[in-house]
XYZ file of C-alpha atoms in Angstrom:
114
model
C 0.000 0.000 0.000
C 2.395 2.592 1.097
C 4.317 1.800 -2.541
C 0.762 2.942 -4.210
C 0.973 6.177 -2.574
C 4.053 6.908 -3.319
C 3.891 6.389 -7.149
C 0.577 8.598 -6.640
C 2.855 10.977 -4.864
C 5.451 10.938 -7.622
C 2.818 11.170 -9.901
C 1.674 14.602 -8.136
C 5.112 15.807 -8.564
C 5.205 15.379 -12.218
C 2.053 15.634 -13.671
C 1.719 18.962 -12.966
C 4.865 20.236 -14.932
C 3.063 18.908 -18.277
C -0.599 19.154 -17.134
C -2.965 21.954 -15.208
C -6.891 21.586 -15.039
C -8.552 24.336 -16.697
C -11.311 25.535 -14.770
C -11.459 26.782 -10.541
C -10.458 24.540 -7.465
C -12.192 27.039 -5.596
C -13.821 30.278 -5.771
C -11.023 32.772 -7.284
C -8.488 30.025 -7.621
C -7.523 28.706 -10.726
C -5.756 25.385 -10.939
C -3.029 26.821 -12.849
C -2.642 29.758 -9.554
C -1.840 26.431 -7.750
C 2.018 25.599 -7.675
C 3.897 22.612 -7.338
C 4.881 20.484 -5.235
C 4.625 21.354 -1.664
C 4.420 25.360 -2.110
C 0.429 23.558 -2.913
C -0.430 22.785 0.886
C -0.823 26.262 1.170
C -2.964 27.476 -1.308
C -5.704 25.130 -1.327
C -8.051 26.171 1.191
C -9.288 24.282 4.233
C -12.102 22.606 2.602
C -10.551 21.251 0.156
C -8.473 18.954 2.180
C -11.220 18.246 4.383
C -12.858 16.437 1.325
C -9.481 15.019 -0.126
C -8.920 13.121 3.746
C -12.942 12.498 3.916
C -12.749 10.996 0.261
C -9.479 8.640 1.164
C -10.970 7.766 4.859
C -14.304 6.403 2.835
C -12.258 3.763 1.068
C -9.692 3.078 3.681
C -12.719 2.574 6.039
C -15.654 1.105 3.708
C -13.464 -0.476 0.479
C -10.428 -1.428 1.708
C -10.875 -3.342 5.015
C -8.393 -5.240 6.985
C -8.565 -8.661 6.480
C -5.654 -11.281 9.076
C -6.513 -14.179 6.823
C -5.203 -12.538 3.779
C -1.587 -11.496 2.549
C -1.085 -7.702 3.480
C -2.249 -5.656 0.792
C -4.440 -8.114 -0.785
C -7.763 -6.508 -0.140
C -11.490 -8.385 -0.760
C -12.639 -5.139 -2.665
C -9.215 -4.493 -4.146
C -9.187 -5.063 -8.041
C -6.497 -4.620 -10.696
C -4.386 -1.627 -10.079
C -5.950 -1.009 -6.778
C -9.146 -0.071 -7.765
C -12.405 -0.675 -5.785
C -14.133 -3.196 -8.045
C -13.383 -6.412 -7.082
C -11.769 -7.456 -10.658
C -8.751 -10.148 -10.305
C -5.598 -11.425 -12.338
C -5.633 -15.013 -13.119
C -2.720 -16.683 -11.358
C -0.259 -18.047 -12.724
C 3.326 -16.912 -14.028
C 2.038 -14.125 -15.352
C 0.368 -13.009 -12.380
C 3.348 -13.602 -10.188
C 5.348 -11.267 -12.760
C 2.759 -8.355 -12.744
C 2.718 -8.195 -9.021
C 6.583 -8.368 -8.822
C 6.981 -5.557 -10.915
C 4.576 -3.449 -8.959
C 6.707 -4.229 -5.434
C 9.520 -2.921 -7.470
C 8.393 -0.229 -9.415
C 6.689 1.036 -5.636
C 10.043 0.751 -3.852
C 11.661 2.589 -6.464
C 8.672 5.332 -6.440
C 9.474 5.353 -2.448
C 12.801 6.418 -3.130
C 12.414 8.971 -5.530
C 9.712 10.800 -3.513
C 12.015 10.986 -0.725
């Protein structure tokens, strides 16, 4: 899990050098007023966190539940990629090399956030 964030956080980093949202975050704020990287925390108002931690607590706390008699990370809800829909790989080699590549490419997304 904490490898998903972090090649979300990377992602954060980068997308916005090549990418702004046309269009208001909030009222007389333009996404392209809002900087990058962590110069951000400050310009996006209070309630606009308040729904990004409200929308991340809903699937910590309703989507992705904690499960001992599964292998960390490997969440009931928890489809391909991560997302909330259940979906699964077919095992196999295949499987085994998708899911290897992921630990990796996470570790290396941990490092490069740091």
């Amino acid at each position: 899990k904490h490898g998903r964030v972090a090649m979300l956080a990377c992602m954060g980093y980068i997308t916005p050098e090549y990418f702004k949202f046309p269009g208001y975050c909030a009222t007389d704020l333009s996404f392209a007023d809002i900087p990058n990287g962590l110069a951000a925390l400050s310009k996006v108002p209070g309630a606009g966190w308040l729904q990004i931690f409200l929308f991340i607590g809903t699937i910590e706390k309703w989507f992705y539940k904690y499960d001992a008699s599964r292998a960390p990370g490997d969440f009931e809800n928890g489809g391909v990629l991560g997302a909330p829909n259940g979906s699964r790989m077919v095992d196999g080699p295949a499987k085994t090399r998708k899911l290897n590549a992921e630990l990796a490419n996470g570790r290396l997304a941990m490092m490069a956030i740091i």
